[in-house]
Amino acid sequence: MDEFNLTMIADRLESMEETIISRILDRMQYKRNSAVYSTDKVFIKDMSPLDYMHKLSEQIFAQLGKFSVAEEKPFFRDTDLSINKNIVQKKEHFCSNILNGINMTSEIKKHYISFVKISCEDGDDSEYGSSAEADIAALTAISKRIHYGSFYVAESKFLSESQKYVDAIKKRDENAVRALLTRKEIEEKIVLRVKEKCDKIQDAYTSKLRKKIDSQLIGNFYENTIIPLTKDGETLYLFRRCENEN
Amino acid sequence: MDEFNLTMIADRLESMEETIISRILDRMQYKRNSAVYSTDKVFIKDMSPLDYMHKLSEQIFAQLGKFSVAEEKPFFRDTDLSINKNIVQKKEHFCSNILNGINMTSEIKKHYISFVKISCEDGDDSEYGSSAEADIAALTAISKRIHYGSFYVAESKFLSESQKYVDAIKKRDENAVRALLTRKEIEEKIVLRVKEKCDKIQDAYTSKLRKKIDSQLIGNFYENTIIPLTKDGETLYLFRRCENEN
């Protein structure tokens, strides 16, 4: 089935890189703005300004049908997922009972926020709205990539070597499953491509006022967060898939 | 004053180009999605899906202090502009009574939506949420550029040739004011730079799945909408500024 053709899945993941890089570069134009992530000065109902904005925008997206796609996951567990009756709903996807049960957003958010705190220029420029807007856009793109990879890459790899996965999962050998999923040379290629693309996108920007971001930072984020969290999701998906069949 | 140094203002406008181009390119990845702009299938309270999403996100931005900056303008007249008490407000800007009274958003929205309807690929991909999100991001960036230009470019040009502007405005000669504001060679340079930047940004994207957009479309939008609307805003600002002094 075309849906699980690994080359096509890799193309889709590659197209998501462009969105992720652009959105992280946008966020890094602003200072750290710690107030955006803080509940110290209570903004509303014990939420940080980021969470408040994110929750409201997620609610609107839900009504527009965003979460009818498997790889789109709500960051807030209490978001009402019912879709406005005038919006045409997408068709059902494969293994929907498993896909619906996997949600990596809290891990994604935790890692993303610590990345922002380490990578953005120290200080406060009071651009909270734009800064939080860029965070939400980046989080959405990163989450889509990680969930899409977790489901489609894992299913594709499973279909090509089913018996090996079934054996490892029967023994509950998570390390063996991760080893089967790992293609070290592909991972290195992705990190290199991300860094190069990051530099090339920034070369296109002529403005003297735009901050030039070190592409190594974004390469590291791919290497240390995006790729490992995708592998966590793939492992989780495959365990549930095989348990389901027993 | 540095605030009205024309070179620095031009640098700021140039940095906004990069955001505008990226956001329009993002929008054009989706199909036309006419349902997003339509009130035929009433989404909620007679609003189009775009307006519904835009209004709610604008309300959150307002609380975060977005509209305390002169060049940021609400698209909805009934948006509550009071800022959450925990958000630090920016300092007052020049001529705030005039700047507060000028809002070009309805013209901007009208032109932008017809641009989308002409330029995006025909059809419906049911990605309403992402499509409307890209529209809101693009509209915000375009509006910021047009209002910033209207206020700061006009004030800077006025300060360098005040008497000529005062004379033309006394005669209520709008054409003379527009002629004083016009630097044809600069406008042509901007349009050319926008097209080149648009191509270069797209060259950085390696993915086969990303739609390649004709840079001429975005160059034309700058030439036929962004630059003329900025000039409308400059003219409006200068008439009000001089009337205010009489």
Short mmCIF file of N, CA and C in Angstrom, two decimals, chain B residues 50-195:
data_model
loop_
_atom_site.label_atom_id
_atom_site.label_comp_id
_atom_site.label_asym_id
_atom_site.label_seq_id
_atom_site.Cartn_x
_atom_site.Cartn_y
_atom_site.Cartn_z
N LEU B 50 -12.84 31.59 8.96
CA LEU B 50 -11.68 32.47 9.13
C LEU B 50 -11.96 33.54 10.18
N ASP B 51 -13.11 34.21 10.04
CA ASP B 51 -13.41 35.30 10.98
C ASP B 51 -13.57 34.79 12.41
N TYR B 52 -14.16 33.63 12.53
CA TYR B 52 -14.37 33.06 13.87
C TYR B 52 -13.02 32.81 14.55
N MET B 53 -12.11 32.16 13.82
CA MET B 53 -10.79 31.87 14.37
C MET B 53 -10.00 33.13 14.62
N HIS B 54 -10.10 34.06 13.66
CA HIS B 54 -9.32 35.30 13.73
C HIS B 54 -9.77 36.14 14.93
N LYS B 55 -11.09 36.21 15.12
CA LYS B 55 -11.62 37.04 16.21
C LYS B 55 -11.19 36.50 17.57
N LEU B 56 -11.28 35.18 17.73
CA LEU B 56 -10.89 34.61 19.02
C LEU B 56 -9.39 34.78 19.28
N SER B 57 -8.58 34.58 18.24
CA SER B 57 -7.14 34.71 18.49
C SER B 57 -6.77 36.17 18.72
N GLU B 58 -7.46 37.07 18.04
CA GLU B 58 -7.20 38.50 18.27
C GLU B 58 -7.51 38.90 19.71
N GLN B 59 -8.57 38.32 20.24
CA GLN B 59 -8.96 38.64 21.62
C GLN B 59 -7.86 38.21 22.61
N ILE B 60 -7.25 37.06 22.34
CA ILE B 60 -6.17 36.60 23.23
C ILE B 60 -4.95 37.52 23.08
N PHE B 61 -4.61 37.83 21.82
CA PHE B 61 -3.48 38.72 21.58
C PHE B 61 -3.66 40.07 22.28
N ALA B 62 -4.89 40.58 22.24
CA ALA B 62 -5.16 41.88 22.86
C ALA B 62 -4.82 41.83 24.35
N GLN B 63 -5.23 40.75 25.01
CA GLN B 63 -4.95 40.62 26.45
C GLN B 63 -3.46 40.56 26.73
N LEU B 64 -2.71 40.02 25.76
CA LEU B 64 -1.26 39.92 25.93
C LEU B 64 -0.53 41.22 25.55
N GLY B 65 -1.30 42.23 25.17
CA GLY B 65 -0.69 43.55 24.94
C GLY B 65 -0.26 43.84 23.51
N LYS B 66 -0.68 42.98 22.57
CA LYS B 66 -0.24 43.17 21.17
C LYS B 66 -0.56 44.57 20.64
N PHE B 67 -1.74 45.08 20.95
CA PHE B 67 -2.18 46.32 20.31
C PHE B 67 -1.70 47.57 21.04
N SER B 68 -0.76 47.40 21.96
CA SER B 68 -0.14 48.58 22.57
C SER B 68 0.98 49.12 21.67
N VAL B 69 1.28 48.40 20.58
CA VAL B 69 2.25 48.88 19.59
C VAL B 69 1.46 49.54 18.47
N ALA B 70 1.90 50.74 18.04
CA ALA B 70 1.11 51.53 17.08
C ALA B 70 0.81 50.79 15.79
N GLU B 71 1.77 49.99 15.29
CA GLU B 71 1.59 49.38 13.97
C GLU B 71 0.75 48.10 14.01
N GLU B 72 0.38 47.65 15.20
CA GLU B 72 -0.49 46.47 15.30
C GLU B 72 -1.93 46.97 15.44
N LYS B 73 -2.79 46.52 14.58
CA LYS B 73 -4.17 47.02 14.58
C LYS B 73 -5.15 45.87 14.64
N PRO B 74 -6.17 45.99 15.48
CA PRO B 74 -7.19 44.93 15.50
C PRO B 74 -8.00 44.91 14.20
N PHE B 75 -8.34 43.71 13.74
CA PHE B 75 -9.18 43.56 12.55
C PHE B 75 -10.67 43.63 12.92
N PHE B 76 -10.98 43.46 14.20
CA PHE B 76 -12.38 43.49 14.61
C PHE B 76 -12.60 44.68 15.54
N ARG B 77 -13.57 45.51 15.16
CA ARG B 77 -13.79 46.76 15.88
C ARG B 77 -14.23 46.53 17.32
N ASP B 78 -14.87 45.38 17.59
CA ASP B 78 -15.38 45.17 18.96
C ASP B 78 -14.43 44.33 19.82
N THR B 79 -13.18 44.15 19.36
CA THR B 79 -12.21 43.45 20.21
C THR B 79 -11.93 44.30 21.46
N ASP B 80 -11.99 43.67 22.62
CA ASP B 80 -11.72 44.38 23.87
C ASP B 80 -10.21 44.57 24.00
N LEU B 81 -9.78 45.84 23.98
CA LEU B 81 -8.34 46.09 23.94
C LEU B 81 -7.69 46.21 25.32
N SER B 82 -8.45 45.92 26.38
CA SER B 82 -7.82 46.05 27.71
C SER B 82 -6.86 44.89 27.93
N ILE B 83 -5.72 45.24 28.52
CA ILE B 83 -4.60 44.31 28.64
C ILE B 83 -4.63 43.66 30.02
N ASN B 84 -4.33 42.38 30.05
CA ASN B 84 -4.25 41.67 31.33
C ASN B 84 -3.31 42.42 32.27
N LYS B 85 -3.72 42.54 33.53
CA LYS B 85 -2.96 43.38 34.48
C LYS B 85 -1.54 42.88 34.73
N ASN B 86 -1.28 41.62 34.42
CA ASN B 86 0.07 41.09 34.66
C ASN B 86 1.03 41.29 33.49
N ILE B 87 0.52 41.89 32.42
CA ILE B 87 1.37 42.11 31.25
C ILE B 87 1.91 43.54 31.30
N VAL B 88 3.22 43.65 31.10
CA VAL B 88 3.85 44.97 31.13
C VAL B 88 3.52 45.70 29.83
N GLN B 89 3.02 46.92 29.95
CA GLN B 89 2.63 47.65 28.75
C GLN B 89 3.81 48.45 28.18
N LYS B 90 3.83 48.52 26.84
CA LYS B 90 4.87 49.33 26.18
C LYS B 90 4.66 50.81 26.44
N LYS B 91 5.72 51.58 26.25
CA LYS B 91 5.60 53.04 26.43
C LYS B 91 4.79 53.66 25.29
N GLU B 92 4.31 54.85 25.55
CA GLU B 92 3.52 55.57 24.55
C GLU B 92 4.35 55.89 23.30
N HIS B 93 3.70 55.95 22.16
CA HIS B 93 4.43 56.30 20.94
C HIS B 93 4.02 57.69 20.48
N PHE B 94 4.70 58.19 19.45
CA PHE B 94 4.46 59.54 18.93
C PHE B 94 3.03 59.68 18.38
N CYS B 95 2.50 60.89 18.42
CA CYS B 95 1.19 61.21 17.80
C CYS B 95 0.13 60.15 18.07
N SER B 96 0.05 59.64 19.29
CA SER B 96 -0.81 58.47 19.50
C SER B 96 -2.28 58.74 19.18
N ASN B 97 -2.71 60.00 19.34
CA ASN B 97 -4.12 60.26 19.00
C ASN B 97 -4.41 60.03 17.52
N ILE B 98 -3.44 60.37 16.65
CA ILE B 98 -3.65 60.14 15.20
C ILE B 98 -3.49 58.64 14.88
N LEU B 99 -2.42 58.05 15.40
CA LEU B 99 -2.15 56.64 15.09
C LEU B 99 -3.30 55.76 15.54
N ASN B 100 -3.88 56.07 16.70
CA ASN B 100 -4.99 55.24 17.19
C ASN B 100 -6.20 55.33 16.27
N GLY B 101 -6.33 56.45 15.55
CA GLY B 101 -7.52 56.65 14.72
C GLY B 101 -7.42 56.05 13.33
N ILE B 102 -6.24 55.56 12.95
CA ILE B 102 -6.08 55.02 11.59
C ILE B 102 -6.03 53.50 11.64
N ASN B 103 -6.91 52.86 10.89
CA ASN B 103 -6.96 51.40 10.87
C ASN B 103 -7.34 50.95 9.45
N MET B 104 -6.37 50.37 8.76
CA MET B 104 -6.55 50.01 7.35
C MET B 104 -6.94 48.54 7.20
N THR B 105 -7.29 47.86 8.29
CA THR B 105 -7.43 46.40 8.21
C THR B 105 -8.54 45.92 7.27
N SER B 106 -9.64 46.68 7.16
CA SER B 106 -10.71 46.12 6.31
C SER B 106 -10.29 46.14 4.84
N GLU B 107 -9.59 47.19 4.42
CA GLU B 107 -9.04 47.22 3.05
C GLU B 107 -8.03 46.08 2.84
N ILE B 108 -7.17 45.90 3.85
CA ILE B 108 -6.13 44.87 3.75
C ILE B 108 -6.77 43.49 3.59
N LYS B 109 -7.78 43.22 4.43
CA LYS B 109 -8.42 41.91 4.39
C LYS B 109 -9.11 41.67 3.05
N LYS B 110 -9.81 42.69 2.56
CA LYS B 110 -10.51 42.57 1.28
C LYS B 110 -9.52 42.21 0.16
N HIS B 111 -8.42 42.94 0.08
CA HIS B 111 -7.44 42.68 -0.99
C HIS B 111 -6.75 41.34 -0.79
N TYR B 112 -6.43 41.01 0.44
CA TYR B 112 -5.74 39.74 0.70
C TYR B 112 -6.60 38.55 0.30
N ILE B 113 -7.88 38.60 0.68
CA ILE B 113 -8.75 37.45 0.35
C ILE B 113 -8.93 37.32 -1.16
N SER B 114 -9.04 38.44 -1.87
CA SER B 114 -9.16 38.25 -3.32
C SER B 114 -7.85 37.75 -3.92
N PHE B 115 -6.72 38.14 -3.34
CA PHE B 115 -5.43 37.58 -3.78
C PHE B 115 -5.39 36.06 -3.59
N VAL B 116 -5.83 35.61 -2.41
CA VAL B 116 -5.85 34.16 -2.13
C VAL B 116 -6.76 33.44 -3.13
N LYS B 117 -7.92 34.05 -3.40
CA LYS B 117 -8.87 33.38 -4.28
C LYS B 117 -8.34 33.27 -5.71
N ILE B 118 -7.53 34.25 -6.11
CA ILE B 118 -6.96 34.21 -7.46
C ILE B 118 -5.73 33.30 -7.50
N SER B 119 -4.91 33.35 -6.45
CA SER B 119 -3.58 32.74 -6.53
C SER B 119 -3.49 31.29 -6.07
N CYS B 120 -4.33 30.90 -5.11
CA CYS B 120 -4.20 29.53 -4.61
C CYS B 120 -4.77 28.54 -5.62
N GLU B 121 -4.27 27.34 -5.57
CA GLU B 121 -4.76 26.28 -6.45
C GLU B 121 -6.25 26.07 -6.17
N ASP B 122 -7.01 25.94 -7.23
CA ASP B 122 -8.45 25.75 -7.10
C ASP B 122 -8.76 24.46 -6.33
N GLY B 123 -9.82 24.48 -5.55
CA GLY B 123 -10.25 23.24 -4.91
C GLY B 123 -10.30 23.33 -3.40
N ASP B 124 -10.50 22.18 -2.78
CA ASP B 124 -10.74 22.08 -1.35
C ASP B 124 -9.96 20.86 -0.83
N ASP B 125 -9.06 21.07 0.12
CA ASP B 125 -8.30 19.95 0.66
C ASP B 125 -8.74 19.62 2.09
N SER B 126 -9.78 20.30 2.54
CA SER B 126 -10.38 20.17 3.88
C SER B 126 -9.43 20.50 5.03
N GLU B 127 -8.30 21.15 4.71
CA GLU B 127 -7.37 21.60 5.76
C GLU B 127 -7.76 23.02 6.21
N TYR B 128 -8.99 23.14 6.69
CA TYR B 128 -9.49 24.48 7.01
C TYR B 128 -8.72 25.15 8.14
N GLY B 129 -8.40 24.38 9.17
CA GLY B 129 -7.72 24.95 10.33
C GLY B 129 -6.35 25.50 9.94
N SER B 130 -5.55 24.69 9.25
CA SER B 130 -4.19 25.11 8.88
C SER B 130 -4.23 26.25 7.87
N SER B 131 -5.22 26.17 6.98
CA SER B 131 -5.37 27.19 5.96
C SER B 131 -5.75 28.54 6.60
N ALA B 132 -6.70 28.52 7.51
CA ALA B 132 -7.11 29.76 8.19
C ALA B 132 -6.00 30.27 9.10
N GLU B 133 -5.28 29.36 9.72
CA GLU B 133 -4.14 29.75 10.58
C GLU B 133 -3.11 30.51 9.74
N ALA B 134 -2.81 29.98 8.55
CA ALA B 134 -1.85 30.65 7.67
C ALA B 134 -2.38 32.01 7.21
N ASP B 135 -3.69 32.09 6.94
CA ASP B 135 -4.28 33.38 6.57
C ASP B 135 -4.11 34.41 7.68
N ILE B 136 -4.39 34.01 8.90
CA ILE B 136 -4.32 34.96 10.03
C ILE B 136 -2.87 35.42 10.21
N ALA B 137 -1.94 34.48 10.11
CA ALA B 137 -0.53 34.83 10.25
C ALA B 137 -0.11 35.81 9.14
N ALA B 138 -0.56 35.54 7.91
CA ALA B 138 -0.20 36.42 6.79
C ALA B 138 -0.85 37.80 6.95
N LEU B 139 -2.14 37.82 7.30
CA LEU B 139 -2.84 39.09 7.47
C LEU B 139 -2.17 39.95 8.54
N THR B 140 -1.77 39.32 9.64
CA THR B 140 -1.14 40.05 10.74
C THR B 140 0.17 40.69 10.26
N ALA B 141 0.97 39.91 9.53
CA ALA B 141 2.27 40.42 9.07
C ALA B 141 2.10 41.53 8.04
N ILE B 142 1.12 41.37 7.14
CA ILE B 142 0.88 42.38 6.11
C ILE B 142 0.37 43.68 6.75
N SER B 143 -0.54 43.53 7.70
CA SER B 143 -1.10 44.71 8.38
C SER B 143 -0.01 45.47 9.15
N LYS B 144 0.86 44.73 9.81
CA LYS B 144 1.94 45.37 10.57
C LYS B 144 2.84 46.17 9.62
N ARG B 145 3.15 45.62 8.44
CA ARG B 145 4.01 46.29 7.48
C ARG B 145 3.34 47.56 6.95
N ILE B 146 2.06 47.44 6.62
CA ILE B 146 1.36 48.58 6.04
C ILE B 146 1.19 49.70 7.06
N HIS B 147 0.83 49.36 8.29
CA HIS B 147 0.65 50.41 9.30
C HIS B 147 2.00 51.01 9.74
N TYR B 148 3.01 50.16 9.88
CA TYR B 148 4.32 50.70 10.25
C TYR B 148 4.82 51.67 9.17
N GLY B 149 4.69 51.25 7.92
CA GLY B 149 5.09 52.12 6.80
C GLY B 149 4.27 53.40 6.79
N SER B 150 2.97 53.27 6.95
CA SER B 150 2.08 54.44 6.91
C SER B 150 2.50 55.50 7.93
N PHE B 151 2.90 55.06 9.11
CA PHE B 151 3.21 56.01 10.17
C PHE B 151 4.67 56.48 10.13
N TYR B 152 5.59 55.51 10.08
CA TYR B 152 7.00 55.88 10.24
C TYR B 152 7.61 56.43 8.95
N VAL B 153 7.29 55.82 7.81
CA VAL B 153 7.83 56.35 6.55
C VAL B 153 7.27 57.75 6.31
N ALA B 154 5.95 57.90 6.54
CA ALA B 154 5.32 59.20 6.30
C ALA B 154 5.93 60.26 7.22
N GLU B 155 6.07 59.96 8.50
CA GLU B 155 6.63 60.94 9.43
C GLU B 155 8.07 61.30 9.04
N SER B 156 8.84 60.30 8.65
CA SER B 156 10.23 60.54 8.26
C SER B 156 10.31 61.44 7.03
N LYS B 157 9.48 61.13 6.01
CA LYS B 157 9.49 61.94 4.79
C LYS B 157 8.99 63.36 5.09
N PHE B 158 7.99 63.44 5.95
CA PHE B 158 7.45 64.74 6.33
C PHE B 158 8.53 65.60 7.00
N LEU B 159 9.28 64.98 7.91
CA LEU B 159 10.30 65.74 8.64
C LEU B 159 11.38 66.28 7.70
N SER B 160 11.62 65.57 6.57
CA SER B 160 12.69 66.04 5.69
C SER B 160 12.23 67.09 4.67
N GLU B 161 10.93 67.18 4.41
CA GLU B 161 10.43 68.19 3.45
C GLU B 161 9.10 68.78 3.93
N SER B 162 9.06 69.18 5.18
CA SER B 162 7.78 69.56 5.79
C SER B 162 7.00 70.59 4.99
N GLN B 163 7.69 71.63 4.52
CA GLN B 163 6.95 72.73 3.90
C GLN B 163 6.17 72.27 2.67
N LYS B 164 6.81 71.42 1.84
CA LYS B 164 6.13 70.92 0.64
C LYS B 164 4.85 70.17 0.99
N TYR B 165 4.94 69.32 2.03
CA TYR B 165 3.75 68.57 2.44
C TYR B 165 2.67 69.50 2.99
N VAL B 166 3.10 70.46 3.83
CA VAL B 166 2.13 71.39 4.42
C VAL B 166 1.39 72.15 3.32
N ASP B 167 2.14 72.60 2.31
CA ASP B 167 1.50 73.35 1.21
C ASP B 167 0.48 72.49 0.46
N ALA B 168 0.88 71.25 0.12
CA ALA B 168 -0.02 70.37 -0.63
C ALA B 168 -1.27 70.04 0.19
N ILE B 169 -1.07 69.83 1.47
CA ILE B 169 -2.20 69.44 2.32
C ILE B 169 -3.14 70.64 2.54
N LYS B 170 -2.56 71.83 2.63
CA LYS B 170 -3.40 73.04 2.75
C LYS B 170 -4.34 73.17 1.56
N LYS B 171 -3.81 72.83 0.37
CA LYS B 171 -4.64 72.88 -0.85
C LYS B 171 -5.52 71.63 -0.98
N ARG B 172 -5.44 70.74 -0.01
CA ARG B 172 -6.13 69.45 -0.03
C ARG B 172 -5.84 68.69 -1.33
N ASP B 173 -4.59 68.78 -1.78
CA ASP B 173 -4.19 68.15 -3.05
C ASP B 173 -3.58 66.77 -2.76
N GLU B 174 -4.46 65.78 -2.73
CA GLU B 174 -4.02 64.43 -2.38
C GLU B 174 -3.01 63.89 -3.39
N ASN B 175 -3.25 64.18 -4.67
CA ASN B 175 -2.31 63.69 -5.70
C ASN B 175 -0.91 64.25 -5.50
N ALA B 176 -0.84 65.52 -5.12
CA ALA B 176 0.48 66.12 -4.89
C ALA B 176 1.17 65.44 -3.71
N VAL B 177 0.40 65.12 -2.65
CA VAL B 177 0.98 64.43 -1.49
C VAL B 177 1.50 63.06 -1.92
N ARG B 178 0.69 62.33 -2.69
CA ARG B 178 1.12 61.00 -3.15
C ARG B 178 2.37 61.10 -4.02
N ALA B 179 2.42 62.15 -4.84
CA ALA B 179 3.60 62.34 -5.71
C ALA B 179 4.84 62.60 -4.86
N LEU B 180 4.69 63.41 -3.81
CA LEU B 180 5.83 63.68 -2.92
C LEU B 180 6.30 62.39 -2.22
N LEU B 181 5.34 61.51 -1.90
CA LEU B 181 5.67 60.27 -1.17
C LEU B 181 6.31 59.22 -2.08
N THR B 182 6.08 59.35 -3.40
CA THR B 182 6.47 58.27 -4.30
C THR B 182 7.95 58.31 -4.69
N ARG B 183 8.62 57.15 -4.54
CA ARG B 183 9.99 57.00 -5.06
C ARG B 183 9.92 55.75 -5.95
N LYS B 184 9.60 55.99 -7.23
CA LYS B 184 9.34 54.87 -8.16
C LYS B 184 10.47 53.84 -8.16
N GLU B 185 11.72 54.35 -8.16
CA GLU B 185 12.87 53.42 -8.27
C GLU B 185 13.00 52.55 -7.01
N ILE B 186 12.62 53.12 -5.86
CA ILE B 186 12.65 52.34 -4.62
C ILE B 186 11.56 51.26 -4.67
N GLU B 187 10.39 51.62 -5.16
CA GLU B 187 9.29 50.66 -5.24
C GLU B 187 9.66 49.48 -6.15
N GLU B 188 10.29 49.82 -7.30
CA GLU B 188 10.70 48.75 -8.22
C GLU B 188 11.74 47.85 -7.58
N LYS B 189 12.63 48.46 -6.82
CA LYS B 189 13.68 47.69 -6.13
C LYS B 189 13.05 46.72 -5.11
N ILE B 190 12.04 47.21 -4.41
CA ILE B 190 11.38 46.35 -3.40
C ILE B 190 10.72 45.15 -4.08
N VAL B 191 9.98 45.42 -5.17
CA VAL B 191 9.27 44.34 -5.86
C VAL B 191 10.25 43.29 -6.38
N LEU B 192 11.36 43.77 -6.95
CA LEU B 192 12.37 42.86 -7.46
C LEU B 192 12.99 42.04 -6.32
N ARG B 193 13.29 42.71 -5.21
CA ARG B 193 13.90 42.02 -4.06
C ARG B 193 12.95 40.96 -3.50
N VAL B 194 11.66 41.31 -3.43
CA VAL B 194 10.66 40.36 -2.93
C VAL B 194 10.62 39.11 -3.80
N LYS B 195 10.63 39.32 -5.12
CA LYS B 195 10.59 38.16 -6.03
C LYS B 195 11.84 37.30 -5.85
#
